[in-house]
Amino acid sequence: MTSGTIYLVGAGPGSPDLLTLRAARLISRARLIVHDGLVDPQILALARPDAKLISVAKSRARHTMQQNDINALLVAEALKGKDVVRLKGGDPFVFGRGGEEMEAAHAAGVAVEVVPGISAANGAAAAAQIPLTHRDHASIVSFVAGQCKGLTQQNWAGLAGVGRTLVIYMGVSTAAQIAEKLMADGLAPDMPLAVIENAARPEMRVLRGSLAALPQLVAAKKVKSPALIVIGEVTAQLVAQSVTQSVGVEAK
Ligand code: SAH
């Protein structure tokens, strides 16, 4: 029997109209969808009524399914001849473990297709009207994971600063260590930043502050995951006041 194909599909930051047409088509035709916790229910609602939906929701503290088990599940279903839509928040290849699932499929000789999604950084930047690059303010943009093995050992030197934008995924619970680490690397305590919670969703919050005030901002505003921390001059410029609350910096 020929095996099915595993489609690693990016679901974008939330809203169904930020799906690619290719993703929407695959979701609406799929018989089997394996999705993680960040995928919005409105997107899952695009699936056929008879589609089988399997949640492999992951959160930092609670792993409902280990990555190896997810890989094994995808491969086992494909080897039974089924096409599998593996639906992930944002983009599958940006902190999405899409690479590991692709490797597992390749190792088992199963065909894989990857459908890109709007990553949280792009969705958040658009929704909060914070350009990630700007000819006057930033010509380098970097994405880092704030919750990862050995945060303190990660070398972020040079990624943030004047003329640069640093986007930190999964950084809410380690905000204090992140601020300390960046200031130890020489970043100015008054470097502006924005925390964007639930980007591109109706409940989005955009909070602005300075690097030194980041831990205080996260605590005072009770910021919860999913949220991004964007550090750099772009967060202080071209401010969309209507979606902005300010803590720790005076309005310019
Ligand atoms: N593959 C995803 C990232 C998964 S890691 C992507 O490309 O977007 C999970 C982290 O992504 C969260 O901890 C948070 O930092 C970020 N994130 C995902 N969706 C988000 C959203 N709607 N708003 C803000 N941050 C989000």
mmCIF file of C-alpha atoms and ligand atoms in Angstrom:
data_model
loop_
_atom_site.group_PDB
_atom_site.id
_atom_site.type_symbol
_atom_site.label_atom_id
_atom_site.label_comp_id
_atom_site.label_asym_id
_atom_site.label_seq_id
_atom_site.Cartn_x
_atom_site.Cartn_y
_atom_site.Cartn_z
ATOM 1 C CA MET A 1 0.000 0.000 0.000
ATOM 2 C CA THR A 2 1.304 3.468 -0.763
ATOM 3 C CA SER A 3 1.681 5.591 2.299
ATOM 4 C CA GLY A 4 -0.108 8.888 2.774
ATOM 5 C CA THR A 5 1.494 12.299 2.890
ATOM 6 C CA ILE A 6 2.170 14.310 6.026
ATOM 7 C CA TYR A 7 1.306 17.975 5.513
ATOM 8 C CA LEU A 8 3.017 20.232 8.026
ATOM 9 C CA VAL A 9 0.655 23.169 7.914
ATOM 10 C CA GLY A 10 1.069 26.594 9.513
ATOM 11 C CA ALA A 11 -2.169 27.882 11.011
ATOM 12 C CA GLY A 12 -0.936 31.452 11.538
ATOM 13 C CA PRO A 13 -1.474 33.469 14.703
ATOM 14 C CA GLY A 14 -5.187 32.801 15.181
ATOM 15 C CA SER A 15 -7.713 34.379 12.920
ATOM 16 C CA PRO A 16 -8.838 32.055 10.078
ATOM 17 C CA ASP A 17 -8.471 34.812 7.495
ATOM 18 C CA LEU A 18 -4.732 34.805 8.148
ATOM 19 C CA LEU A 19 -4.448 31.237 6.863
ATOM 20 C CA THR A 20 -2.935 30.738 3.442
ATOM 21 C CA LEU A 21 -5.401 29.511 0.836
ATOM 22 C CA ARG A 22 -3.380 26.309 0.626
ATOM 23 C CA ALA A 23 -3.688 25.732 4.369
ATOM 24 C CA ALA A 24 -7.432 26.449 4.300
ATOM 25 C CA ARG A 25 -7.917 24.009 1.423
ATOM 26 C CA LEU A 26 -5.969 21.244 3.175
ATOM 27 C CA ILE A 27 -7.831 21.775 6.452
ATOM 28 C CA SER A 28 -11.234 21.745 4.804
ATOM 29 C CA ARG A 29 -10.486 18.517 2.908
ATOM 30 C CA ALA A 30 -8.602 16.600 5.602
ATOM 31 C CA ARG A 31 -9.908 13.393 7.123
ATOM 32 C CA LEU A 32 -7.266 13.428 9.850
ATOM 33 C CA ILE A 33 -5.928 16.549 11.564
ATOM 34 C CA VAL A 34 -3.327 16.418 14.322
ATOM 35 C CA HIS A 35 -3.140 19.843 15.936
ATOM 36 C CA ASP A 36 -1.395 21.582 18.775
ATOM 37 C CA GLY A 37 -2.854 23.797 21.457
ATOM 38 C CA LEU A 38 -2.167 27.138 19.810
ATOM 39 C CA VAL A 39 -4.533 26.473 16.919
ATOM 40 C CA ASP A 40 -7.649 28.612 17.242
ATOM 41 C CA PRO A 41 -10.999 26.764 17.480
ATOM 42 C CA GLN A 42 -12.300 28.897 14.600
ATOM 43 C CA ILE A 43 -9.667 27.308 12.390
ATOM 44 C CA LEU A 44 -10.495 23.794 13.564
ATOM 45 C CA ALA A 45 -14.119 24.626 12.727
ATOM 46 C CA LEU A 46 -13.124 24.699 9.045
ATOM 47 C CA ALA A 47 -12.599 20.933 9.149
ATOM 48 C CA ARG A 48 -15.169 18.551 7.710
ATOM 49 C CA PRO A 49 -17.728 17.330 10.263
ATOM 50 C CA ASP A 50 -16.464 13.782 9.796
ATOM 51 C CA ALA A 51 -12.776 14.683 10.106
ATOM 52 C CA LYS A 52 -10.896 13.090 12.974
ATOM 53 C CA LEU A 53 -9.181 15.754 15.096
ATOM 54 C CA ILE A 54 -6.413 14.708 17.447
ATOM 55 C CA SER A 55 -5.034 17.294 19.875
ATOM 56 C CA VAL A 56 -1.437 16.915 20.925
ATOM 57 C CA ALA A 57 -1.516 20.169 22.878
ATOM 58 C CA LYS A 58 1.791 21.125 24.389
ATOM 59 C CA SER A 59 2.352 23.661 27.052
ATOM 60 C CA ARG A 60 5.550 24.462 28.865
ATOM 61 C CA ALA A 61 4.521 22.796 32.082
ATOM 62 C CA ARG A 62 2.269 20.074 30.782
ATOM 63 C CA HIS A 63 3.226 17.845 27.909
ATOM 64 C CA THR A 64 0.196 15.872 26.862
ATOM 65 C CA MET A 65 2.242 14.045 24.258
ATOM 66 C CA GLN A 66 5.996 13.820 23.912
ATOM 67 C CA GLN A 67 7.487 14.946 20.618
ATOM 68 C CA ASN A 68 8.692 11.415 19.818
ATOM 69 C CA ASP A 69 5.167 10.095 20.300
ATOM 70 C CA ILE A 70 3.794 12.809 18.019
ATOM 71 C CA ASN A 71 6.350 11.897 15.354
ATOM 72 C CA ALA A 72 5.424 8.221 15.728
ATOM 73 C CA LEU A 73 1.704 8.980 15.475
ATOM 74 C CA LEU A 74 2.107 11.005 12.278
ATOM 75 C CA VAL A 75 4.277 8.346 10.659
ATOM 76 C CA ALA A 76 2.034 5.455 11.748
ATOM 77 C CA GLU A 77 -1.069 7.095 10.271
ATOM 78 C CA ALA A 78 0.725 7.924 7.027
ATOM 79 C CA LEU A 79 2.021 4.352 6.752
ATOM 80 C CA LYS A 80 -1.590 3.159 7.004
ATOM 81 C CA GLY A 81 -2.157 5.069 3.765
ATOM 82 C CA LYS A 82 -3.773 8.149 5.292
ATOM 83 C CA ASP A 83 -2.931 11.742 4.508
ATOM 84 C CA VAL A 84 -2.274 13.590 7.739
ATOM 85 C CA VAL A 85 -2.653 17.332 8.225
ATOM 86 C CA ARG A 86 -0.351 18.331 11.057
ATOM 87 C CA LEU A 87 -1.620 21.756 12.018
ATOM 88 C CA LYS A 88 0.583 24.081 14.020
ATOM 89 C CA GLY A 89 0.262 27.618 15.316
ATOM 90 C CA GLY A 90 2.152 30.213 13.292
ATOM 91 C CA ASP A 91 4.721 28.728 10.945
ATOM 92 C CA PRO A 92 5.792 25.082 11.249
ATOM 93 C CA PHE A 93 9.470 25.960 10.880
ATOM 94 C CA VAL A 94 9.646 28.784 13.433
ATOM 95 C CA PHE A 95 9.895 27.253 16.902
ATOM 96 C CA GLY A 96 7.297 24.746 15.753
ATOM 97 C CA ARG A 97 9.279 21.500 15.793
ATOM 98 C CA GLY A 98 8.326 21.072 12.161
ATOM 99 C CA GLY A 99 11.918 20.139 11.443
ATOM 100 C CA GLU A 100 11.760 17.172 13.807
ATOM 101 C CA GLU A 101 8.507 15.916 12.314
ATOM 102 C CA MET A 102 9.877 16.298 8.805
ATOM 103 C CA GLU A 103 12.974 14.302 9.753
ATOM 104 C CA ALA A 104 10.842 11.540 11.277
ATOM 105 C CA ALA A 105 8.805 11.338 8.077
ATOM 106 C CA HIS A 106 11.910 11.274 5.903
ATOM 107 C CA ALA A 107 13.418 8.533 8.062
ATOM 108 C CA ALA A 108 10.287 6.426 7.581
ATOM 109 C CA GLY A 109 10.167 7.099 3.850
ATOM 110 C CA VAL A 110 6.916 9.059 4.138
ATOM 111 C CA ALA A 111 6.297 12.032 1.841
ATOM 112 C CA VAL A 112 6.077 15.431 3.519
ATOM 113 C CA GLU A 113 4.808 18.776 2.332
ATOM 114 C CA VAL A 114 5.295 21.983 4.269
ATOM 115 C CA VAL A 115 2.783 24.818 4.091
ATOM 116 C CA PRO A 116 4.082 28.037 5.614
ATOM 117 C CA GLY A 117 2.040 30.072 8.041
ATOM 118 C CA ILE A 118 2.202 33.614 9.335
ATOM 119 C CA SER A 119 4.514 33.351 12.292
ATOM 120 C CA ALA A 120 3.599 35.120 15.527
ATOM 121 C CA ALA A 121 6.284 37.743 14.896
ATOM 122 C CA ASN A 122 4.734 38.729 11.595
ATOM 123 C CA GLY A 123 1.170 38.546 12.852
ATOM 124 C CA ALA A 124 2.006 40.558 15.958
ATOM 125 C CA ALA A 125 4.010 43.151 14.052
ATOM 126 C CA ALA A 126 1.133 43.763 11.667
ATOM 127 C CA ALA A 127 -1.579 43.815 14.303
ATOM 128 C CA ALA A 128 0.357 46.114 16.645
ATOM 129 C CA GLN A 129 1.643 48.273 13.775
ATOM 130 C CA ILE A 130 5.260 47.721 14.753
ATOM 131 C CA PRO A 131 7.413 47.323 11.635
ATOM 132 C CA LEU A 132 10.120 44.706 12.240
ATOM 133 C CA THR A 133 12.453 46.575 9.909
ATOM 134 C CA HIS A 134 12.387 50.230 8.973
ATOM 135 C CA ARG A 135 14.935 52.122 6.911
ATOM 136 C CA ASP A 136 15.342 54.679 9.699
ATOM 137 C CA HIS A 137 15.296 52.331 12.685
ATOM 138 C CA ALA A 138 16.190 48.686 12.058
ATOM 139 C CA SER A 139 17.876 46.720 9.339
ATOM 140 C CA ILE A 140 18.394 43.492 11.276
ATOM 141 C CA VAL A 141 15.673 41.350 12.787
ATOM 142 C CA SER A 142 16.230 38.218 14.849
ATOM 143 C CA PHE A 143 13.879 35.638 16.340
ATOM 144 C CA VAL A 144 14.937 33.881 19.544
ATOM 145 C CA ALA A 145 13.312 31.490 21.994
ATOM 146 C CA GLY A 146 13.164 32.784 25.564
ATOM 147 C CA GLN A 147 12.236 29.418 26.964
ATOM 148 C CA CYS A 148 14.801 26.958 25.866
ATOM 149 C CA LYS A 149 17.504 24.711 27.138
ATOM 150 C CA GLY A 150 20.182 26.773 28.853
ATOM 151 C CA LEU A 151 18.801 30.274 28.345
ATOM 152 C CA THR A 152 21.771 31.758 30.124
ATOM 153 C CA GLN A 153 24.178 29.980 27.765
ATOM 154 C CA GLN A 154 22.434 31.261 24.622
ATOM 155 C CA ASN A 155 24.560 33.851 22.873
ATOM 156 C CA TRP A 156 22.309 36.765 21.951
ATOM 157 C CA ALA A 157 25.104 39.294 21.893
ATOM 158 C CA GLY A 158 24.620 41.766 19.070
ATOM 159 C CA LEU A 159 21.084 40.656 18.243
ATOM 160 C CA ALA A 160 19.447 43.579 20.019
ATOM 161 C CA GLY A 161 20.405 47.223 20.118
ATOM 162 C CA VAL A 162 20.388 50.343 18.013
ATOM 163 C CA GLY A 163 19.283 49.563 14.466
ATOM 164 C CA ARG A 164 18.135 46.051 15.373
ATOM 165 C CA THR A 165 14.889 44.352 16.295
ATOM 166 C CA LEU A 166 14.842 41.316 18.533
ATOM 167 C CA VAL A 167 11.680 39.214 18.726
ATOM 168 C CA ILE A 168 11.508 36.824 21.665
ATOM 169 C CA TYR A 169 9.098 33.911 21.509
ATOM 170 C CA MET A 170 8.107 32.054 24.699
ATOM 171 C CA GLY A 171 9.696 34.698 26.896
ATOM 172 C CA VAL A 172 6.938 35.620 29.342
ATOM 173 C CA SER A 173 7.930 33.313 32.187
ATOM 174 C CA THR A 174 11.615 34.172 31.834
ATOM 175 C CA ALA A 175 11.149 37.927 31.310
ATOM 176 C CA ALA A 176 13.280 38.857 34.317
ATOM 177 C CA GLN A 177 16.209 36.673 33.205
ATOM 178 C CA ILE A 178 15.867 37.997 29.653
ATOM 179 C CA ALA A 179 16.078 41.643 30.756
ATOM 180 C CA GLU A 180 19.066 40.841 32.954
ATOM 181 C CA LYS A 181 20.812 38.882 30.217
ATOM 182 C CA LEU A 182 20.373 41.629 27.597
ATOM 183 C CA MET A 183 21.528 44.372 29.960
ATOM 184 C CA ALA A 184 24.544 42.246 30.907
ATOM 185 C CA ASP A 185 25.288 42.102 27.158
ATOM 186 C CA GLY A 186 25.403 45.901 27.171
ATOM 187 C CA LEU A 187 21.909 46.828 26.027
ATOM 188 C CA ALA A 188 20.675 50.170 27.377
ATOM 189 C CA PRO A 189 18.136 49.819 30.220
ATOM 190 C CA ASP A 190 15.919 52.375 28.481
ATOM 191 C CA MET A 191 15.820 50.452 25.191
ATOM 192 C CA PRO A 192 12.141 50.489 24.211
ATOM 193 C CA LEU A 193 10.157 47.299 23.893
ATOM 194 C CA ALA A 194 6.653 46.010 23.386
ATOM 195 C CA VAL A 195 4.970 42.925 24.752
ATOM 196 C CA ILE A 196 2.244 41.681 22.449
ATOM 197 C CA GLU A 197 -0.143 39.219 23.999
ATOM 198 C CA ASN A 198 -2.657 37.255 21.907
ATOM 199 C CA ALA A 199 -1.495 38.973 18.757
ATOM 200 C CA ALA A 200 -3.914 39.098 15.853
ATOM 201 C CA ARG A 201 -6.789 37.921 18.065
ATOM 202 C CA PRO A 202 -9.675 40.025 19.386
ATOM 203 C CA GLU A 203 -8.246 39.963 22.918
ATOM 204 C CA MET A 204 -4.817 41.287 21.821
ATOM 205 C CA ARG A 205 -2.924 43.566 24.209
ATOM 206 C CA VAL A 206 0.078 45.683 23.259
ATOM 207 C CA LEU A 207 2.087 46.872 26.239
ATOM 208 C CA ARG A 208 5.043 49.179 25.897
ATOM 209 C CA GLY A 209 7.918 49.774 28.239
ATOM 210 C CA SER A 210 11.656 49.774 28.577
ATOM 211 C CA LEU A 211 14.051 46.881 28.934
ATOM 212 C CA ALA A 212 14.744 47.588 32.598
ATOM 213 C CA ALA A 213 11.009 47.715 33.321
ATOM 214 C CA LEU A 214 10.186 44.468 31.475
ATOM 215 C CA PRO A 215 9.803 42.205 34.532
ATOM 216 C CA GLN A 216 7.642 44.816 36.224
ATOM 217 C CA LEU A 217 5.523 45.271 33.084
ATOM 218 C CA VAL A 218 4.902 41.536 32.711
ATOM 219 C CA ALA A 219 4.015 41.175 36.386
ATOM 220 C CA ALA A 220 1.890 44.337 36.713
ATOM 221 C CA LYS A 221 -0.117 43.619 33.578
ATOM 222 C CA LYS A 222 -0.319 39.869 34.306
ATOM 223 C CA VAL A 223 0.901 39.014 30.827
ATOM 224 C CA LYS A 224 0.082 35.455 29.839
ATOM 225 C CA SER A 225 1.258 33.184 27.076
ATOM 226 C CA PRO A 226 1.008 33.401 24.109
ATOM 227 C CA ALA A 227 2.937 36.629 23.996
ATOM 228 C CA LEU A 228 5.948 38.007 22.205
ATOM 229 C CA ILE A 229 8.519 40.479 23.438
ATOM 230 C CA VAL A 230 9.777 42.820 20.720
ATOM 231 C CA ILE A 231 12.843 44.858 21.606
ATOM 232 C CA GLY A 232 14.151 47.800 19.621
ATOM 233 C CA GLU A 233 13.589 51.324 18.398
ATOM 234 C CA VAL A 234 10.778 50.235 16.102
ATOM 235 C CA THR A 235 8.576 49.680 19.140
ATOM 236 C CA ALA A 236 8.875 53.317 20.177
ATOM 237 C CA GLN A 237 8.352 54.801 16.721
ATOM 238 C CA LEU A 238 5.314 54.979 14.486
ATOM 239 C CA VAL A 239 3.205 54.196 17.502
ATOM 240 C CA ALA A 240 -0.366 53.098 16.919
ATOM 241 C CA GLN A 241 -1.755 54.848 19.968
ATOM 242 C CA SER A 242 -5.166 53.245 19.685
ATOM 243 C CA VAL A 243 -3.768 49.823 20.547
ATOM 244 C CA THR A 244 -1.137 50.984 23.004
ATOM 245 C CA GLN A 245 -0.853 51.066 26.752
ATOM 246 C CA SER A 246 2.327 52.448 28.183
ATOM 247 C CA VAL A 247 4.230 51.400 31.267
ATOM 248 C CA GLY A 248 7.753 52.358 32.187
ATOM 249 C CA VAL A 249 8.364 54.950 29.456
ATOM 250 C CA GLU A 250 6.994 58.407 29.078
ATOM 251 C CA ALA A 251 5.167 59.037 25.828
ATOM 252 C CA LYS A 252 7.420 60.970 23.481
HETATM 253 N N1 SAH B 1 5.358 28.192 15.334
HETATM 254 C C1 SAH B 1 4.844 29.327 16.062
HETATM 255 C C2 SAH B 1 5.574 29.532 17.379
HETATM 256 C C3 SAH B 1 5.346 28.440 18.387
HETATM 257 S S1 SAH B 1 6.205 28.730 19.891
HETATM 258 C C4 SAH B 1 4.919 30.580 15.206
HETATM 259 O O1 SAH B 1 5.539 30.555 14.128
HETATM 260 O O2 SAH B 1 4.316 31.575 15.586
HETATM 261 C C5 SAH B 1 4.932 29.435 20.878
HETATM 262 C C6 SAH B 1 5.191 30.907 21.108
HETATM 263 O O3 SAH B 1 4.817 31.657 19.965
HETATM 264 C C7 SAH B 1 4.387 31.505 22.243
HETATM 265 O O4 SAH B 1 4.985 31.251 23.494
HETATM 266 C C8 SAH B 1 4.442 32.977 21.887
HETATM 267 O O5 SAH B 1 5.685 33.544 22.231
HETATM 268 C C9 SAH B 1 4.356 32.927 20.369
HETATM 269 N N2 SAH B 1 2.977 33.104 19.890
HETATM 270 C C10 SAH B 1 2.251 32.232 19.198
HETATM 271 N N3 SAH B 1 1.042 32.751 18.879
HETATM 272 C C11 SAH B 1 1.030 34.003 19.380
HETATM 273 C C12 SAH B 1 0.084 35.062 19.406
HETATM 274 N N4 SAH B 1 -1.115 34.957 18.813
HETATM 275 N N5 SAH B 1 0.435 36.213 20.019
HETATM 276 C C13 SAH B 1 1.622 36.374 20.599
HETATM 277 N N6 SAH B 1 2.551 35.412 20.622
HETATM 278 C C14 SAH B 1 2.269 34.244 20.026
#
